[in-house]
JSON list of C-alpha atoms in Angstrom, two decimals:
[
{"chain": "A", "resi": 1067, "resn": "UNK", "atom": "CA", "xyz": [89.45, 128.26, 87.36]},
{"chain": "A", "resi": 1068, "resn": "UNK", "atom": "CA", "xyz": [92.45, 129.52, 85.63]},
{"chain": "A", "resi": 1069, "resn": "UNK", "atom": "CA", "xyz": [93.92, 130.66, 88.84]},
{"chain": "A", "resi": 1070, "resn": "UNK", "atom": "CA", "xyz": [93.35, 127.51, 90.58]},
{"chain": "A", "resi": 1071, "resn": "UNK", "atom": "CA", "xyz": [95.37, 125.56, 87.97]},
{"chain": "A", "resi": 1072, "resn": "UNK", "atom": "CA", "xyz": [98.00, 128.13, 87.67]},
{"chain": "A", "resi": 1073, "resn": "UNK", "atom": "CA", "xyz": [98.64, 127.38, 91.74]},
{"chain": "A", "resi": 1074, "resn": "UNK", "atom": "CA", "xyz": [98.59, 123.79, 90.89]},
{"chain": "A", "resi": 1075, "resn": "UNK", "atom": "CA", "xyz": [101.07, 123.87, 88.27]},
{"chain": "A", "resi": 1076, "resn": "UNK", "atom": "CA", "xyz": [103.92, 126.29, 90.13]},
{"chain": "A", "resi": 1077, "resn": "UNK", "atom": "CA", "xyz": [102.96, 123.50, 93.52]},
{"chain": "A", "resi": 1078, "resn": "UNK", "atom": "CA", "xyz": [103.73, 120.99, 90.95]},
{"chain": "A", "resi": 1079, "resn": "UNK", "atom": "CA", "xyz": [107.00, 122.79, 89.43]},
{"chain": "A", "resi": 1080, "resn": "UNK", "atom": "CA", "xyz": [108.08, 123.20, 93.51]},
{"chain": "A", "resi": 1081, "resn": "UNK", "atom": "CA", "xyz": [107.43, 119.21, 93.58]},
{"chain": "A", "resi": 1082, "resn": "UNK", "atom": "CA", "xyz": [109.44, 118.61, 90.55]},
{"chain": "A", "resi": 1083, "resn": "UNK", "atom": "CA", "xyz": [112.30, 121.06, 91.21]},
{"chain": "A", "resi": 1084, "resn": "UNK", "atom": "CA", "xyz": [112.44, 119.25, 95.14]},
{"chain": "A", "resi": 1085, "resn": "UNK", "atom": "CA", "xyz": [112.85, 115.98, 93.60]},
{"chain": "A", "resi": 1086, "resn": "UNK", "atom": "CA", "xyz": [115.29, 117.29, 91.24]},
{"chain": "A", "resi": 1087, "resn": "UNK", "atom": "CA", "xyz": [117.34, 118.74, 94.42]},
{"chain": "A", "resi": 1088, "resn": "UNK", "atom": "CA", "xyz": [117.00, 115.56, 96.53]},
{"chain": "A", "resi": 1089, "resn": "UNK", "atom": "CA", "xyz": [118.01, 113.40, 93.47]},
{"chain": "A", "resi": 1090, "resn": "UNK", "atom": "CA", "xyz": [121.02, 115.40, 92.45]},
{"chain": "A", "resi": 1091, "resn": "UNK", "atom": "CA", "xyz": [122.29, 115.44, 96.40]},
{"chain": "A", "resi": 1092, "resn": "UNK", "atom": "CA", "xyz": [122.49, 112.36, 97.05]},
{"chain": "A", "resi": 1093, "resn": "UNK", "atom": "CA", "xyz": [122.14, 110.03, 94.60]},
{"chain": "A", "resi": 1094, "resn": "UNK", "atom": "CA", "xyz": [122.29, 107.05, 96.99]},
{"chain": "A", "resi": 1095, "resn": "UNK", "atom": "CA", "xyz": [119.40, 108.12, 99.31]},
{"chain": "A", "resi": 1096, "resn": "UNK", "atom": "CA", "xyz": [115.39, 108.21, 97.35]},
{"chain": "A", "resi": 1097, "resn": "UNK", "atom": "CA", "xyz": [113.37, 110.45, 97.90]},
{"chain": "A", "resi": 1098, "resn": "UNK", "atom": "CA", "xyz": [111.03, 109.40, 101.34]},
{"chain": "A", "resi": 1099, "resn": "UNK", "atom": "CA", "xyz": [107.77, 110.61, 102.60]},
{"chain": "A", "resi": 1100, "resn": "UNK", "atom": "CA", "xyz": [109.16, 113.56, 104.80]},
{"chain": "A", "resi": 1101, "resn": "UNK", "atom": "CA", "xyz": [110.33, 115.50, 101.66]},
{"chain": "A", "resi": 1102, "resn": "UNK", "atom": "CA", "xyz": [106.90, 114.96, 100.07]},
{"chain": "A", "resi": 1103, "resn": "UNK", "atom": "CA", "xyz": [104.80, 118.07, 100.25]},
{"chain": "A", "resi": 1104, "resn": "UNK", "atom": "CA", "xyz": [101.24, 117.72, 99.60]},
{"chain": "A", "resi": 1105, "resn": "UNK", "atom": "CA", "xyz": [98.88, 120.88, 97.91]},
{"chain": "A", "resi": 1106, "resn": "UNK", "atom": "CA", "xyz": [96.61, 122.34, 100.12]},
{"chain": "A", "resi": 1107, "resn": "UNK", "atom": "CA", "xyz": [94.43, 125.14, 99.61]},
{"chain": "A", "resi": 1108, "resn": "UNK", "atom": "CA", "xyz": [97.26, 127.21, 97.61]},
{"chain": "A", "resi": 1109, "resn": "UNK", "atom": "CA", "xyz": [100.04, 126.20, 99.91]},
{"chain": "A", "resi": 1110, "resn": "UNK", "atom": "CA", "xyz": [102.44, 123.33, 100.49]},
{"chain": "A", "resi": 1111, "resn": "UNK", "atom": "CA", "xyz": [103.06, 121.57, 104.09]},
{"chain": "A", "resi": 1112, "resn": "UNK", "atom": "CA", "xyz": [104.78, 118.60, 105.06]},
{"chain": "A", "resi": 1113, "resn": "UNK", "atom": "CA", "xyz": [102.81, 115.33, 104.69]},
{"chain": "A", "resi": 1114, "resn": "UNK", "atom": "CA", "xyz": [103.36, 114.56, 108.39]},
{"chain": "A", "resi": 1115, "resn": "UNK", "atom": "CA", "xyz": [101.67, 117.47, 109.88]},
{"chain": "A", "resi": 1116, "resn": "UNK", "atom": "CA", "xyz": [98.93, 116.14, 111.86]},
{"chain": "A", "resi": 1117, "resn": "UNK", "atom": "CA", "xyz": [95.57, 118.04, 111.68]},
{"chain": "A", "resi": 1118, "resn": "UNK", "atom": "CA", "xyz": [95.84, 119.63, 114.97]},
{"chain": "A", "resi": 1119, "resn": "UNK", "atom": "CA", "xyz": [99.35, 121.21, 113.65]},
{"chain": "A", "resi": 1120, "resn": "UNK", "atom": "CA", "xyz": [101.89, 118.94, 115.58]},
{"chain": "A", "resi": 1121, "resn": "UNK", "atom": "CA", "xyz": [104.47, 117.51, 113.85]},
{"chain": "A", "resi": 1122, "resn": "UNK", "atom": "CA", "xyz": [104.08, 113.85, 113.89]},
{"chain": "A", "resi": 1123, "resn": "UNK", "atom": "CA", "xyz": [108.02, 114.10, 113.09]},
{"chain": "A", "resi": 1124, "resn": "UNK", "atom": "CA", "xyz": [108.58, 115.13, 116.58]},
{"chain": "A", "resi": 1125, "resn": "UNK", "atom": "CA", "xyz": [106.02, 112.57, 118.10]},
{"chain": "A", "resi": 1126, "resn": "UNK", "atom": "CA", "xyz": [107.55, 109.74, 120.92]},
{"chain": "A", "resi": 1127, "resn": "UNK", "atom": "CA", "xyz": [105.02, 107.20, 119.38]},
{"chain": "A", "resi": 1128, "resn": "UNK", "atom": "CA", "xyz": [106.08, 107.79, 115.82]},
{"chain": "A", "resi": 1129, "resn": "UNK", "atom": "CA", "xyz": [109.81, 107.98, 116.90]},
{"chain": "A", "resi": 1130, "resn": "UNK", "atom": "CA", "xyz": [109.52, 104.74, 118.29]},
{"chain": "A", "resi": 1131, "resn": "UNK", "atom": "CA", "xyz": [107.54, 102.94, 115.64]},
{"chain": "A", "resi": 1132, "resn": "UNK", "atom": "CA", "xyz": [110.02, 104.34, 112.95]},
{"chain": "A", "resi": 1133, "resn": "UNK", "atom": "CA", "xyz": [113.03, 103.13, 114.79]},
{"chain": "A", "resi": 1134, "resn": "UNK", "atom": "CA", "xyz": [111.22, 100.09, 116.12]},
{"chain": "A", "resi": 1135, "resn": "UNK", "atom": "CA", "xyz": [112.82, 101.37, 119.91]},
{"chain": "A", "resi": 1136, "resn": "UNK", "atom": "CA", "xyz": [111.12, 99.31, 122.36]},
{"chain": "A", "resi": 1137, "resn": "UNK", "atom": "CA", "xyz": [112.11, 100.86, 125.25]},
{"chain": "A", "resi": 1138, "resn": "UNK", "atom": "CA", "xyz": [111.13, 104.41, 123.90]},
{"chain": "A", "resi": 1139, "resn": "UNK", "atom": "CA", "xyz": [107.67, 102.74, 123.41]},
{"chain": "A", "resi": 1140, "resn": "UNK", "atom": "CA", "xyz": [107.76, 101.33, 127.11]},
{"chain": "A", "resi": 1141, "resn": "UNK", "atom": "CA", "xyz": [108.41, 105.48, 128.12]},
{"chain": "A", "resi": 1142, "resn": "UNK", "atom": "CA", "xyz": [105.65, 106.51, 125.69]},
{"chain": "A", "resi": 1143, "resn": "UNK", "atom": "CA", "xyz": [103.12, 104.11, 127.42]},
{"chain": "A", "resi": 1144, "resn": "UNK", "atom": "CA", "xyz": [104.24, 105.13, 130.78]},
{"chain": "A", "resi": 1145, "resn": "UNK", "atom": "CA", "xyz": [103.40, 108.69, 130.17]},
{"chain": "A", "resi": 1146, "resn": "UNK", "atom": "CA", "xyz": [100.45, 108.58, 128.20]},
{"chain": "A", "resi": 1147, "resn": "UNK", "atom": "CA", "xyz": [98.96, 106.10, 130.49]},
{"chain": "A", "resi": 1148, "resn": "UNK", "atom": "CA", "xyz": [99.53, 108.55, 133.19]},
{"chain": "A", "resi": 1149, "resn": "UNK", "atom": "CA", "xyz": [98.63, 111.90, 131.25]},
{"chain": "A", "resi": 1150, "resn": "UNK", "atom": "CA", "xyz": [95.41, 110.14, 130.47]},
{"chain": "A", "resi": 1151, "resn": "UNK", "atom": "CA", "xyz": [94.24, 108.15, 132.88]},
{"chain": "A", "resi": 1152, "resn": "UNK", "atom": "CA", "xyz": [94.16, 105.36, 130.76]},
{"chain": "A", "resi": 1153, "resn": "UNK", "atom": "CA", "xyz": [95.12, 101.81, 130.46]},
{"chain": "A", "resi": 1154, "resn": "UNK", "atom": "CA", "xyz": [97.89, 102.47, 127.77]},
{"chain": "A", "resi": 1155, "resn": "UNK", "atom": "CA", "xyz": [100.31, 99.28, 127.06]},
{"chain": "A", "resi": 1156, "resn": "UNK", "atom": "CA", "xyz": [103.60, 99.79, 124.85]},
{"chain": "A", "resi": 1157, "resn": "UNK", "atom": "CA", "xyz": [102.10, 97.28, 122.39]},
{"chain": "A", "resi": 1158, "resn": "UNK", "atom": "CA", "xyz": [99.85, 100.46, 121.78]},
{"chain": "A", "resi": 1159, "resn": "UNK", "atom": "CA", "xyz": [102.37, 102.82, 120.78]},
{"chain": "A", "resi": 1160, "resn": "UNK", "atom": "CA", "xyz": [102.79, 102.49, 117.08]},
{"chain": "A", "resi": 1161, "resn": "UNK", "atom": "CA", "xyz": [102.40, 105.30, 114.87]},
{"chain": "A", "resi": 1162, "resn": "UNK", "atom": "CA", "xyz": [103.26, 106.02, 111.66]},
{"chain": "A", "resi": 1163, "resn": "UNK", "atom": "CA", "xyz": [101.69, 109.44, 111.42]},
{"chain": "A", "resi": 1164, "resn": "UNK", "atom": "CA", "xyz": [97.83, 110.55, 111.56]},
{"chain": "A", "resi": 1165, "resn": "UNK", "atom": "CA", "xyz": [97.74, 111.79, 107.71]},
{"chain": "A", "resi": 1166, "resn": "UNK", "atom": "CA", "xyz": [99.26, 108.93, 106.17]},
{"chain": "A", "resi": 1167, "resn": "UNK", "atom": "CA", "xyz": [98.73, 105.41, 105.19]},
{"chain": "A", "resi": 1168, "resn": "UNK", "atom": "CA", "xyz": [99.97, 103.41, 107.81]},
{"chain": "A", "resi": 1169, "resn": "UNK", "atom": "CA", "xyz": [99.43, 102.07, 111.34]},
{"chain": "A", "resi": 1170, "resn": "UNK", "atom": "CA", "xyz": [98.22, 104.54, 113.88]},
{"chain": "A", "resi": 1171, "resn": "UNK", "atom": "CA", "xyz": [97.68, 104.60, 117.73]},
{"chain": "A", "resi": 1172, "resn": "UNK", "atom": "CA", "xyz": [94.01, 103.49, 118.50]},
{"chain": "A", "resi": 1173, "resn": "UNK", "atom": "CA", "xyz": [93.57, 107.44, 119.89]},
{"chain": "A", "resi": 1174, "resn": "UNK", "atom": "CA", "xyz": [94.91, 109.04, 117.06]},
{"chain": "A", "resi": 1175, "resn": "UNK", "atom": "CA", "xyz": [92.76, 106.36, 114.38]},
{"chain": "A", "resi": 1176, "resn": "UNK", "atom": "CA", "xyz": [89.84, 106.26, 116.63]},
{"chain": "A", "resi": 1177, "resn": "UNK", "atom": "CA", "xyz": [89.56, 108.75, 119.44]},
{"chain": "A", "resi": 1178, "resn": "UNK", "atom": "CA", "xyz": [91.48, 111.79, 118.19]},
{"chain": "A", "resi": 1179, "resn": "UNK", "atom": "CA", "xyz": [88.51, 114.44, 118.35]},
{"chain": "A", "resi": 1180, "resn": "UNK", "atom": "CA", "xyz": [90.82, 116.76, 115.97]},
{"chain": "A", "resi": 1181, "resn": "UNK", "atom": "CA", "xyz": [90.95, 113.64, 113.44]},
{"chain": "A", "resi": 1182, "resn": "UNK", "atom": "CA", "xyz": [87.52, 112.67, 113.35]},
{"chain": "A", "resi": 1183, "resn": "UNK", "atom": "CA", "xyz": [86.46, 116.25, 112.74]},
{"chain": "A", "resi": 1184, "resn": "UNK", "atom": "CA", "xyz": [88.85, 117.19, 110.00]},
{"chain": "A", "resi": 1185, "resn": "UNK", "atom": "CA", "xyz": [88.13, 114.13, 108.04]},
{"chain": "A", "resi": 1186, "resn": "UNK", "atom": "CA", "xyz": [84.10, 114.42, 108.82]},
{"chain": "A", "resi": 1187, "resn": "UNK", "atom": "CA", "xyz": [84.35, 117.66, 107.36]},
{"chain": "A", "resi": 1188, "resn": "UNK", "atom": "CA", "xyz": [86.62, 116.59, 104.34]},
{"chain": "A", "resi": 1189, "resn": "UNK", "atom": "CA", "xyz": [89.55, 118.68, 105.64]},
{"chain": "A", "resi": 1190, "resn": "UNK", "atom": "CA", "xyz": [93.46, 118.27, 104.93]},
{"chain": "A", "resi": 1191, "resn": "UNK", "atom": "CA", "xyz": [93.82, 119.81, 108.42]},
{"chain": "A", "resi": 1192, "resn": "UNK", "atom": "CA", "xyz": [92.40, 121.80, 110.58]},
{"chain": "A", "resi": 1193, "resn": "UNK", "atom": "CA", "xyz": [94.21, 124.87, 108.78]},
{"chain": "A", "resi": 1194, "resn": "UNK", "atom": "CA", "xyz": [91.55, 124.71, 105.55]},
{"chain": "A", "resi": 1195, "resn": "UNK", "atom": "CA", "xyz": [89.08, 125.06, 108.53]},
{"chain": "A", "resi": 1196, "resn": "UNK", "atom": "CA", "xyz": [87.05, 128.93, 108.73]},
{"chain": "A", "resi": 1197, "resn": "UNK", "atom": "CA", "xyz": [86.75, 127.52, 112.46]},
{"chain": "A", "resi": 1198, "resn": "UNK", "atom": "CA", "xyz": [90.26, 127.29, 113.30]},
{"chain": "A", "resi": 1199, "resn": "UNK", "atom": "CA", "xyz": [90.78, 130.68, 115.47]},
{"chain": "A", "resi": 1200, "resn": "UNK", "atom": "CA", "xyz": [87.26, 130.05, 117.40]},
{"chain": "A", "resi": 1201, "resn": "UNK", "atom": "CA", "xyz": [87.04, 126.21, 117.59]},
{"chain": "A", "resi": 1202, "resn": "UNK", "atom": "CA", "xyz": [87.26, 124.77, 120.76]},
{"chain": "A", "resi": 1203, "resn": "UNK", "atom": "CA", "xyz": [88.20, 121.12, 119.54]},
{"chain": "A", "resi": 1204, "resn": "UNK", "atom": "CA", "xyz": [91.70, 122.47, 118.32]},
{"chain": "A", "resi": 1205, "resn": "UNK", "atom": "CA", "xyz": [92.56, 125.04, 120.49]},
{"chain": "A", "resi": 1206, "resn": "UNK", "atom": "CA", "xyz": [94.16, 122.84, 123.56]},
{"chain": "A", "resi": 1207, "resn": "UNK", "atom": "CA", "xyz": [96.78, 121.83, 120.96]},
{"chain": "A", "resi": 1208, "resn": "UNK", "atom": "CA", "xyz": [97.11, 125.45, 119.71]},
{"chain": "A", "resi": 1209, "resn": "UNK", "atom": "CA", "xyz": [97.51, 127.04, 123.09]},
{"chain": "A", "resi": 1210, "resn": "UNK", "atom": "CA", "xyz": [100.09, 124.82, 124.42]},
{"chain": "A", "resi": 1211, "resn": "UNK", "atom": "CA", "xyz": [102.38, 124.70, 121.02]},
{"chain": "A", "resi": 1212, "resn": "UNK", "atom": "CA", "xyz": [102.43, 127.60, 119.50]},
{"chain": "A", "resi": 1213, "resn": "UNK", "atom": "CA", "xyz": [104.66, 125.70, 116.39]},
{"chain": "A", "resi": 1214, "resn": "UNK", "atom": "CA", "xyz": [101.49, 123.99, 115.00]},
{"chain": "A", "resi": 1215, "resn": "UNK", "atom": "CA", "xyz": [99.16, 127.22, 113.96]},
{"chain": "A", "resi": 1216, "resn": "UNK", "atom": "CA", "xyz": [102.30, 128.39, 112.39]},
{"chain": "A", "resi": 1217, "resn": "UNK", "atom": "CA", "xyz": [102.28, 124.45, 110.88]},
{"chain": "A", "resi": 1218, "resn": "UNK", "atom": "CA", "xyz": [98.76, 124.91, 110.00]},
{"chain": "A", "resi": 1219, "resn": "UNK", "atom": "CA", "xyz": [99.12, 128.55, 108.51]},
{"chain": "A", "resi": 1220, "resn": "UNK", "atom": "CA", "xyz": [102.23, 127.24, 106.42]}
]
């Protein structure tokens, strides 16, 4: 026990001393979401990792929500429609990342397999998971982007 609340408290000192950073900077600019860090398992990662690993930083649908870029939502749908076979509109794409509050893409709220699984098993991501290596849900994502098990490992 005394372990586990020594890790919380130098997570928490990294939390405080980031805040102090950020605020001495750039006094103009707060703090946002994408410096937050959330404690996991003895480790800190970015609050918009996804489960799977991706960055939902990096995502078109998240891009274009963010920046409220219509046309980049148009391109989004396009692709995603075609990638998946699927009837996906532009009024779809709006995202504001799959471990945060906020609006989410019906597949990543409702159909992400990765999602569902992680949260069914009480998971932060699929990183906390003893499954991760073997598990066949994840591993699409992990063979093709080779970023998010580092992302996942932290």
């Amino acid at each position: 026990m005394g372990d586990v609340c020594a890790g919380r408290t130098s997570m928490f000192q990294d939390l405080v001393r980031l805040l102090a950073i950020k605020k001495k900077s750039d006094q103009k600019n707060p703090v946002d979401r994408h410096d937050i860090f959330i404690i996991e398992e003895g480790h800190k990662m970015k609050k918009m990792i996804g489960y799977c690993g991706l960055d939902c930083e990096k995502c078109d649908a998240y891009l274009a929500t963010i920046n409220d870029d219509q046309a980049l939502r148009e391109k989004t749908a396009k692709l995603w429609a075609e990638l998946n076979q699927a009837p996906i509109l532009p009024e779809h794409i709006h995202c504001q990342g799959c471990r945060v509050d906020g609006v989410k893409t019906i597949f990543c709220d409702k159909l992400c397999a990765i999602r569902q699984c992680a949260l069914k098993k009480g998971m932060a991501t699929c990183g906390n998971c003893a499954d991760l290596e073997s598990c066949s849900t994840v591993r699409v994502i992990l063979e093709n982007d080779s970023s998010a098990l580092a992302n996942l490992k932290g």
